[in-house]
PDB file of C-alpha atoms in Angstrom:
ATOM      1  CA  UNK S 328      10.455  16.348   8.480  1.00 63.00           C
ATOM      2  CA  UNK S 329       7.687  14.413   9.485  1.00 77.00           C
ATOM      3  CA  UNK S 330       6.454  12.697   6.139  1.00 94.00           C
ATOM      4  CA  UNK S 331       2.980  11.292   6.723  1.00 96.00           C
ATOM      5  CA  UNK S 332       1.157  12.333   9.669  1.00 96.00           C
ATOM      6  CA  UNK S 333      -2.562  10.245  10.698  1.00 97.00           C
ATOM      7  CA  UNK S 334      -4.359  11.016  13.390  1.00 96.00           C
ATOM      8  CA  UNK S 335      -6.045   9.377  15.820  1.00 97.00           C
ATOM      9  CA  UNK S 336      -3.709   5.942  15.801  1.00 96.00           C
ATOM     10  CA  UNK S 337      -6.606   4.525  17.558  1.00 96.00           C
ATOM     11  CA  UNK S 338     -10.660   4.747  17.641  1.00 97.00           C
ATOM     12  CA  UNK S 339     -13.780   3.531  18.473  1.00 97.00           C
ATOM     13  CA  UNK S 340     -17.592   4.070  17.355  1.00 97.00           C
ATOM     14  CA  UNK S 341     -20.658   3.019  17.859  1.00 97.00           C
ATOM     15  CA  UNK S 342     -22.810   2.002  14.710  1.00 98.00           C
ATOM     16  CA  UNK S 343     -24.271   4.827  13.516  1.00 97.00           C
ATOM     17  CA  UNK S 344     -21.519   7.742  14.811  1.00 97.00           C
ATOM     18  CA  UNK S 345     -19.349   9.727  12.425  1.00 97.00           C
ATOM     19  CA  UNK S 346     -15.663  10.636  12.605  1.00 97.00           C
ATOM     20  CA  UNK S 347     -13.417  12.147  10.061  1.00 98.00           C
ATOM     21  CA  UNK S 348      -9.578  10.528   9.881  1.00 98.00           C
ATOM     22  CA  UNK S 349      -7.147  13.154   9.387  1.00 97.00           C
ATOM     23  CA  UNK S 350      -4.176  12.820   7.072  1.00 97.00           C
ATOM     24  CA  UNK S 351      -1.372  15.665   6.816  1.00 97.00           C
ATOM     25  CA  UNK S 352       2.176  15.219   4.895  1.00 96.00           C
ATOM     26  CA  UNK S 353       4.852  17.911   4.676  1.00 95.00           C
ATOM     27  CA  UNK S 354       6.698  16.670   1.448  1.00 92.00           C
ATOM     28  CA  UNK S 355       5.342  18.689  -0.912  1.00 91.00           C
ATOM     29  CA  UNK S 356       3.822  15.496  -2.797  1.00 91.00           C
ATOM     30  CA  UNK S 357       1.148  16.282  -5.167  1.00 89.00           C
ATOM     31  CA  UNK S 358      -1.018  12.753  -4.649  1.00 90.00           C
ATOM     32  CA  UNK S 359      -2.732  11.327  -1.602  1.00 92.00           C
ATOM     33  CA  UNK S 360      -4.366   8.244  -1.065  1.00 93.00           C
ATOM     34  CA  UNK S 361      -6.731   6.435   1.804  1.00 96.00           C
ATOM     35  CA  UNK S 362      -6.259   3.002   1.894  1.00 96.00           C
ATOM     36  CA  UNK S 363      -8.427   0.272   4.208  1.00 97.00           C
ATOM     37  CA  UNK S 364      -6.277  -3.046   5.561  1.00 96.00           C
ATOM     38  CA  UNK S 365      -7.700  -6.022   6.117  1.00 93.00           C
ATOM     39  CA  UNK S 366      -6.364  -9.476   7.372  1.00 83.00           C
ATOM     40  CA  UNK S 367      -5.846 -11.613   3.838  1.00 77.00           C
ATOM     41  CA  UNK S 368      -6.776  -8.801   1.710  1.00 79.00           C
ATOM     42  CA  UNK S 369      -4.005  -6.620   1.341  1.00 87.00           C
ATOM     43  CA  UNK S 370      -4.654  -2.585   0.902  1.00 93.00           C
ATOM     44  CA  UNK S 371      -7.490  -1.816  -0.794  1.00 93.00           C
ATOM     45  CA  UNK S 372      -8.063   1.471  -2.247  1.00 92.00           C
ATOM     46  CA  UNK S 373     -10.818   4.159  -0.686  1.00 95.00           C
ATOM     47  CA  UNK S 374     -10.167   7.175  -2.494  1.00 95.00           C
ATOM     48  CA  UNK S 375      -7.902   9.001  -4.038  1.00 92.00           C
ATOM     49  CA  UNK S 376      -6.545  12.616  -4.557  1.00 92.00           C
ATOM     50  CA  UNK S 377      -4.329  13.229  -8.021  1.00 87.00           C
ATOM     51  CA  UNK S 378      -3.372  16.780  -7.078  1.00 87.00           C
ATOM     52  CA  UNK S 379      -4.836  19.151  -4.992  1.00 89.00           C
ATOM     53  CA  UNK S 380      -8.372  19.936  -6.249  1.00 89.00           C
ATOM     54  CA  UNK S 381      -9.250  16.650  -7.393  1.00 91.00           C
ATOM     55  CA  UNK S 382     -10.548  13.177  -5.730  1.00 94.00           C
ATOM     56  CA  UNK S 383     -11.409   9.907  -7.569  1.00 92.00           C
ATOM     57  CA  UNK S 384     -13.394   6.980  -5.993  1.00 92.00           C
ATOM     58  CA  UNK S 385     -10.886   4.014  -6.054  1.00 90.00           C
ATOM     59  CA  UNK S 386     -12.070   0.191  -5.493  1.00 88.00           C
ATOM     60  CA  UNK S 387     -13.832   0.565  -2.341  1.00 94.00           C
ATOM     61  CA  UNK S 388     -15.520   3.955  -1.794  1.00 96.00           C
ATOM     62  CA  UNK S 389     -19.029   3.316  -0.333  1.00 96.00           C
ATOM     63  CA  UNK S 390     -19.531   4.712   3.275  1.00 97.00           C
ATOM     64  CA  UNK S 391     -17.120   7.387   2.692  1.00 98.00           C
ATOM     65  CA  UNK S 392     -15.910  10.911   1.680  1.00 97.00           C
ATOM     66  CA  UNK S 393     -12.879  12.639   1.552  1.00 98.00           C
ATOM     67  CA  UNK S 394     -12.015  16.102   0.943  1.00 97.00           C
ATOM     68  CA  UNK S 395      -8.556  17.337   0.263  1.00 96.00           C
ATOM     69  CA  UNK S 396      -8.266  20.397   2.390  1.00 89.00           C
ATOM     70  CA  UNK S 397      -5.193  21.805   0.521  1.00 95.00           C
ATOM     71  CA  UNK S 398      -1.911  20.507  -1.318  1.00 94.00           C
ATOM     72  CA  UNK S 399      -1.033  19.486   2.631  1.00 96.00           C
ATOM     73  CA  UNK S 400      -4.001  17.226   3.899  1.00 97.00           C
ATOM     74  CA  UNK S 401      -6.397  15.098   2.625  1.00 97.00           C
ATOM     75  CA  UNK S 402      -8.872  13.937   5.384  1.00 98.00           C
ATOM     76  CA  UNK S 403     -11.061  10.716   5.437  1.00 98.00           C
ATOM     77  CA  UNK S 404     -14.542  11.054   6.669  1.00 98.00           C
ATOM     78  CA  UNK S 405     -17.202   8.033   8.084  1.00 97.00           C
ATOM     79  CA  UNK S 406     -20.807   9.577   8.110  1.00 94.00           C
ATOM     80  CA  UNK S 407     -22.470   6.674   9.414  1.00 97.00           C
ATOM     81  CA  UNK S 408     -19.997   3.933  10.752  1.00 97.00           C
ATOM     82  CA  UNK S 409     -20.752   0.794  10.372  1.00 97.00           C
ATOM     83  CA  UNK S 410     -19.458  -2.968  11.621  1.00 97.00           C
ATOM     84  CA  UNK S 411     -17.865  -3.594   8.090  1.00 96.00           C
ATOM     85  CA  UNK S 412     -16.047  -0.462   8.707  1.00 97.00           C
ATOM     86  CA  UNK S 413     -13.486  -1.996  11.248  1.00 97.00           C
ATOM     87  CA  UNK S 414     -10.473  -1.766   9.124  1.00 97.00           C
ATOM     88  CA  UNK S 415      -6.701  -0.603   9.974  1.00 97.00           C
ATOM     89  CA  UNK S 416      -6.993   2.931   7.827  1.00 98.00           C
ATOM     90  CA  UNK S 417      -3.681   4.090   6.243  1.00 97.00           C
ATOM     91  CA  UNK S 418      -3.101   7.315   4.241  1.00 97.00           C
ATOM     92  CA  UNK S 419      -0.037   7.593   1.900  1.00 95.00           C
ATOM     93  CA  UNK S 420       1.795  10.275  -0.459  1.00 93.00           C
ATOM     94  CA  UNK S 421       3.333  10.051  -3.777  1.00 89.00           C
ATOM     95  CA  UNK S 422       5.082  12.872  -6.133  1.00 82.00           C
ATOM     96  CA  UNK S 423       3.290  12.890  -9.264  1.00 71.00           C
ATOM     97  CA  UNK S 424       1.473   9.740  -8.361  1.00 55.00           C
ATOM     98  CA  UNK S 425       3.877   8.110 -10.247  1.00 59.00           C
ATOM     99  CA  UNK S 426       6.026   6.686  -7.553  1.00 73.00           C
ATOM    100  CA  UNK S 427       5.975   5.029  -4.476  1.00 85.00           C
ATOM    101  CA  UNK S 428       4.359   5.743  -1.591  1.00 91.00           C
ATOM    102  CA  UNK S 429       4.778   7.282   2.200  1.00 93.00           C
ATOM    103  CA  UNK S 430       2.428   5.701   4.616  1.00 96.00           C
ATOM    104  CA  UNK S 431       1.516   7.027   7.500  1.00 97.00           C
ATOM    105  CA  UNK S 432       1.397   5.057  10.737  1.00 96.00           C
ATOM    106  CA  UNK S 433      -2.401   3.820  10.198  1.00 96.00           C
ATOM    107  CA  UNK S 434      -5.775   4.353  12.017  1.00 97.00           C
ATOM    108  CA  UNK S 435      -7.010   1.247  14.216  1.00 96.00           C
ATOM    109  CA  UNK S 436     -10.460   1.468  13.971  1.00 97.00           C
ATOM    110  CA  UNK S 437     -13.014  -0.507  15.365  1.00 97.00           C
ATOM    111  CA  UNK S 438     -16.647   0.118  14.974  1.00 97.00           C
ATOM    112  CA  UNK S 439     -19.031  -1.365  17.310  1.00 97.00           C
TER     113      UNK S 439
ATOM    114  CA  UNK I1246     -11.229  -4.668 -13.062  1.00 66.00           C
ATOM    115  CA  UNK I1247      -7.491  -4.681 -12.172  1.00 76.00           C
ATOM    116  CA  UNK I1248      -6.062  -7.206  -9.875  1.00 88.00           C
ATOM    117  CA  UNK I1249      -3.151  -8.222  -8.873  1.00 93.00           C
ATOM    118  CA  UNK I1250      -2.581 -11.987  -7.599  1.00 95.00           C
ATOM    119  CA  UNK I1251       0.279 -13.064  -4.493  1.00 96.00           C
ATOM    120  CA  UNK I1252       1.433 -16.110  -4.141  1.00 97.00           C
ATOM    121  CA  UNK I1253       2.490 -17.699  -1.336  1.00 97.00           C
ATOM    122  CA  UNK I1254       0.572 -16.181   1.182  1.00 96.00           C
ATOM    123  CA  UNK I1255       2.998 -18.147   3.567  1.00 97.00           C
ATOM    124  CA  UNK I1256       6.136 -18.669   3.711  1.00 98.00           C
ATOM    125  CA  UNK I1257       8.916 -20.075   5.775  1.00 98.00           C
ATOM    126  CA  UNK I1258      12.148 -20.379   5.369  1.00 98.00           C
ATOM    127  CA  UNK I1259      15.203 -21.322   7.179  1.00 98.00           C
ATOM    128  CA  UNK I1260      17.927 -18.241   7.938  1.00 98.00           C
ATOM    129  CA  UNK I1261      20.722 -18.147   4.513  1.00 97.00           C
ATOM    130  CA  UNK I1262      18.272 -19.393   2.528  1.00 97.00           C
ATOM    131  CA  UNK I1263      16.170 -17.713  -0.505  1.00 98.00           C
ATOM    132  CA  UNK I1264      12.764 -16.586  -0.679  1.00 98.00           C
ATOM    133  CA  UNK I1265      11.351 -16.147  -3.398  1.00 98.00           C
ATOM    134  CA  UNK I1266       7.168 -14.499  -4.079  1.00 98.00           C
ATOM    135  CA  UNK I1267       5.435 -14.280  -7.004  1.00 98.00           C
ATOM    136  CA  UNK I1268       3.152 -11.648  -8.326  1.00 98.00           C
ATOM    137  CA  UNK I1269       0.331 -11.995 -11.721  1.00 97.00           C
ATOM    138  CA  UNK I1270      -1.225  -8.330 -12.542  1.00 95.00           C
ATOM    139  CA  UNK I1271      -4.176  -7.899 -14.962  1.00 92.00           C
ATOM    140  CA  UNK I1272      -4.101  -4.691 -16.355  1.00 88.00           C
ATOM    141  CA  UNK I1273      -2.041  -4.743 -18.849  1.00 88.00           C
ATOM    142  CA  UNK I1274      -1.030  -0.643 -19.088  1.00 87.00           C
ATOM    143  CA  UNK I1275       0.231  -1.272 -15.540  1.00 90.00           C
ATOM    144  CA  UNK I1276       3.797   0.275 -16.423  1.00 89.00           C
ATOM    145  CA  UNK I1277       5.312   0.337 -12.141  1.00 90.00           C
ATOM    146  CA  UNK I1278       5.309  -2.481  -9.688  1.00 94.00           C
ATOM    147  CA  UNK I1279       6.685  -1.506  -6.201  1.00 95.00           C
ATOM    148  CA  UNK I1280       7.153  -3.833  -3.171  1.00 97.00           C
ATOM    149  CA  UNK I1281       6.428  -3.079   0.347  1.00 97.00           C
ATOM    150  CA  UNK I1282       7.480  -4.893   3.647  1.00 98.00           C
ATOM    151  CA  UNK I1283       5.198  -4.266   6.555  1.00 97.00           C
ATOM    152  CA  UNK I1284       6.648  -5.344   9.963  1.00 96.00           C
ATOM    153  CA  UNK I1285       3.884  -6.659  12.520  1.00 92.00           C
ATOM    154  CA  UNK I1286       1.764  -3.559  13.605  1.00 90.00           C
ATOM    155  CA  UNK I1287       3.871  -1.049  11.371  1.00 94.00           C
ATOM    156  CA  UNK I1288       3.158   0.713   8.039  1.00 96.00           C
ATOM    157  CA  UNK I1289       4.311  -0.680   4.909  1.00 96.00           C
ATOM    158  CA  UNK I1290       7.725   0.774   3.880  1.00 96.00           C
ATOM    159  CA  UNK I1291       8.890   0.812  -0.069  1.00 95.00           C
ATOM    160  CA  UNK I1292      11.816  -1.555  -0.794  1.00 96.00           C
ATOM    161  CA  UNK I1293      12.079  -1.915  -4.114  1.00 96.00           C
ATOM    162  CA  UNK I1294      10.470  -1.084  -7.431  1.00 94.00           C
ATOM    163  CA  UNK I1295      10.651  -1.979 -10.805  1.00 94.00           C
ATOM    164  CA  UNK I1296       9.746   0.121 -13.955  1.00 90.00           C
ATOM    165  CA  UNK I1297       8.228  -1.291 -17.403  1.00 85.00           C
ATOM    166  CA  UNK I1298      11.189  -1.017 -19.245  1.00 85.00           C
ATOM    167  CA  UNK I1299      13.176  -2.712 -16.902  1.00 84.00           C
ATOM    168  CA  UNK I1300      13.205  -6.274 -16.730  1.00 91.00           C
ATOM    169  CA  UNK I1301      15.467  -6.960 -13.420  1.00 95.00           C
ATOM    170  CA  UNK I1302      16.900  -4.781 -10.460  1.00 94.00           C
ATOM    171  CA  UNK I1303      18.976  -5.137  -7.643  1.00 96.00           C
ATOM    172  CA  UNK I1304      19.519  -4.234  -4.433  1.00 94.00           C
ATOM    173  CA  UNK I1305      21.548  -5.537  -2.052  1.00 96.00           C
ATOM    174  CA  UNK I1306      19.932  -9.010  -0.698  1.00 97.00           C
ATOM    175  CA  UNK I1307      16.553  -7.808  -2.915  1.00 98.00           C
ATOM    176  CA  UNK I1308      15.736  -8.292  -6.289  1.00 98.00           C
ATOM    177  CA  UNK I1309      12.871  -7.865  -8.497  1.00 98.00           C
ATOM    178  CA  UNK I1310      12.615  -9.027 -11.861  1.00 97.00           C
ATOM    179  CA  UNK I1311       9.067  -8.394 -14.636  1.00 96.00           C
ATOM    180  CA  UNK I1312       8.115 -10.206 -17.787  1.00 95.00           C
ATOM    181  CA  UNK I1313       5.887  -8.301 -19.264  1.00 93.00           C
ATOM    182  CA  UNK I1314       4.184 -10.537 -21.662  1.00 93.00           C
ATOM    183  CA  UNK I1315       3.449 -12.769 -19.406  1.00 94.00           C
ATOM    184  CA  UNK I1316       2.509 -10.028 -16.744  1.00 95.00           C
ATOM    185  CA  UNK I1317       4.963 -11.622 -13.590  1.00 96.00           C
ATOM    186  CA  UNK I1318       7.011 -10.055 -11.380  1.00 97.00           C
ATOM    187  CA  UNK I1319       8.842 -11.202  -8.483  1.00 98.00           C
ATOM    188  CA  UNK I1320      10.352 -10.486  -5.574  1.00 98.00           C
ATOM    189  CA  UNK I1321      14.172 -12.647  -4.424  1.00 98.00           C
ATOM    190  CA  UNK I1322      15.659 -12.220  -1.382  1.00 98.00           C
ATOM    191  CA  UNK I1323      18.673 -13.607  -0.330  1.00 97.00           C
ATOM    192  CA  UNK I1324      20.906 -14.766   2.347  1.00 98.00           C
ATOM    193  CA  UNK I1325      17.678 -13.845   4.790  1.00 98.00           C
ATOM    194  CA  UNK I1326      18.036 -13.064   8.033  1.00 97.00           C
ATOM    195  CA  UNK I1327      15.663 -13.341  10.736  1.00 96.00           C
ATOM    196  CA  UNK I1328      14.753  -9.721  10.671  1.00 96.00           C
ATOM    197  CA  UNK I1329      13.636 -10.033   6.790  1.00 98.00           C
ATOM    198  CA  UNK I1330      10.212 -11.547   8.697  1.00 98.00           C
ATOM    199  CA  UNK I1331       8.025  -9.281   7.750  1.00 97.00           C
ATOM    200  CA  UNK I1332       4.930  -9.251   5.152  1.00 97.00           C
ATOM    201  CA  UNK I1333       5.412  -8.261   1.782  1.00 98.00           C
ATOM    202  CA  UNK I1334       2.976  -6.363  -0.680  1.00 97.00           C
ATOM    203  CA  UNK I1335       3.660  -6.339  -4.652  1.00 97.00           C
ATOM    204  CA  UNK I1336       1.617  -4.089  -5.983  1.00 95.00           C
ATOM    205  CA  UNK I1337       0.942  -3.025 -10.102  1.00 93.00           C
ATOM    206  CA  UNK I1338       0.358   0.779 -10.910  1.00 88.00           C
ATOM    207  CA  UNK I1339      -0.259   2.691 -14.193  1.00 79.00           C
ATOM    208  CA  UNK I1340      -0.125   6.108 -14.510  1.00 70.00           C
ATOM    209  CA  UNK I1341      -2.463   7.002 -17.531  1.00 64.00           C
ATOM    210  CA  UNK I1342      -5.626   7.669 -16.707  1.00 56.00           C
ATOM    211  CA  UNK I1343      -5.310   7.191 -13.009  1.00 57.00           C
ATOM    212  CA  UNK I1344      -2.757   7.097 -10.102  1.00 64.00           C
ATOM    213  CA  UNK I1345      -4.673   3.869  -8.520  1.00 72.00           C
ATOM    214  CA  UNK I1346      -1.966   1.423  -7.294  1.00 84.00           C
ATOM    215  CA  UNK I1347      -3.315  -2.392  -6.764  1.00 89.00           C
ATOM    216  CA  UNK I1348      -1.704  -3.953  -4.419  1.00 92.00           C
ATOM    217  CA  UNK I1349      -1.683  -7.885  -4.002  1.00 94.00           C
ATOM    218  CA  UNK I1350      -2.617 -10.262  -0.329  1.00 93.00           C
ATOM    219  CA  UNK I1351       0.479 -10.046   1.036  1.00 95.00           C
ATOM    220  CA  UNK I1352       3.190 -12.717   1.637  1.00 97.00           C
ATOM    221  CA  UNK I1353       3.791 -13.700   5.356  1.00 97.00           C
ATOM    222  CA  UNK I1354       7.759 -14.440   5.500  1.00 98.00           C
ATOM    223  CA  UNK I1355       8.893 -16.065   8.837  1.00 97.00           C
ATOM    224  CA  UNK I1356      12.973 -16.251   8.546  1.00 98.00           C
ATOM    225  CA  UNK I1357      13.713 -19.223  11.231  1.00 95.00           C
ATOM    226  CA  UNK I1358      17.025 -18.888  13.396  1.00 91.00           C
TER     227      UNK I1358
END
């Protein structure tokens, strides 16, 4: 039982170059989130997946897209990566969205 | 929009002693208020939560207690111990109309030997 599984742990892009974070979790939860870290600002939200089917912007959603592949993985993608981009990306599970969360182990990204 | 404020952002604190951090949340249908601890250059783990219609809860060393009208929660720990350092997220969630959690700054809690 792995729980939350991100890949890569570590990345980095020039301005301009796209990438898609990948985000699998084998718990059979029905909600997904991506979540940006930042030094003094906590986790904000990216997007978010209710159940499978479904995605919602959350607080900050510009410069990206998600797509929740199946009830399984929900993957973040970057079409045009930019400085303000450098962020530590985490992805996290919940059942019902009602409860709290699995993180995975986070995305260092750094965009040059 | 929703927000969630954490105070201190800092704090130190001598090992046996308490520690106490304070959360403010905005939205008032916010009905679930977790807490994480993040160790330096791990993910955040769940250590306690606290539901709406709960006012305090216990766990061990942790405790979290909500007031509701005034929209506060907080975290206690006590007896710390050195490997309590850690940061800590609250965070405010309500489930109708969205799954979005807010989470607040974080709390940086060094535990001195």
């Amino acid at each position: 039982n792995a729980g939350v599984t991100q890949t890569p742990k570590f990345q980095v892009l020039k301005t301009g170059q796209s990438m898609t974070l990948q985000c699998a979790q084998d718990m059979n939860h029905n909600s997904m989130y991506w979540y940006r870290q930042d030094p003094g600002m906590g986790l904000r939200l990216i997007y978010y997946s209710a159940s499978e089917g479904t995605t919602d912007k959350g607080e900050v959603p510009n410069g990206y897209n998600v797509s929740r592949l199946n009830k399984r993985e929900f993957s973040l993608r970057l079409e045009s990566a930019a400085p303000s981009q450098t962020s530590v990306y985490f992805c996290a599970s919940s059942v019902e969205g009602n409860y709290g969360y699995t993180f995975g182990s986070g995305t260092r990204l750094t965009v040059v | 929009g929703e927000n969630v404020e954490q105070h201190p952002s800092t704090l130190s604190v001598q090992e046996g002693d308490s520690a106490v951090i304070k959360c403010t949340y905005s939205d008032s249908a916010s009905n679930y208020f977790p807490w994480y601890k993040q160790e330096l250059g791990k993910r955040p783990q769940l250590i306690i939560d606290i539901r709406s219609n709960v006012g305090e809860k216990k766990d061990q060393r942790i405790a979290v207690t909500l007031n509701k009208t005034a929209k506060h929660f907080s975290l206690h720990i006590t007896e710390t111990q050195p490997e309590d350092s850690a940061v800590y997220f609250c965070a405010a969630l309500r489930n109708t109309g969205g799954f979005k959690t807010i989470f607040g700054a974080g709390t940086r809690l060094f535990v001195k030997a």
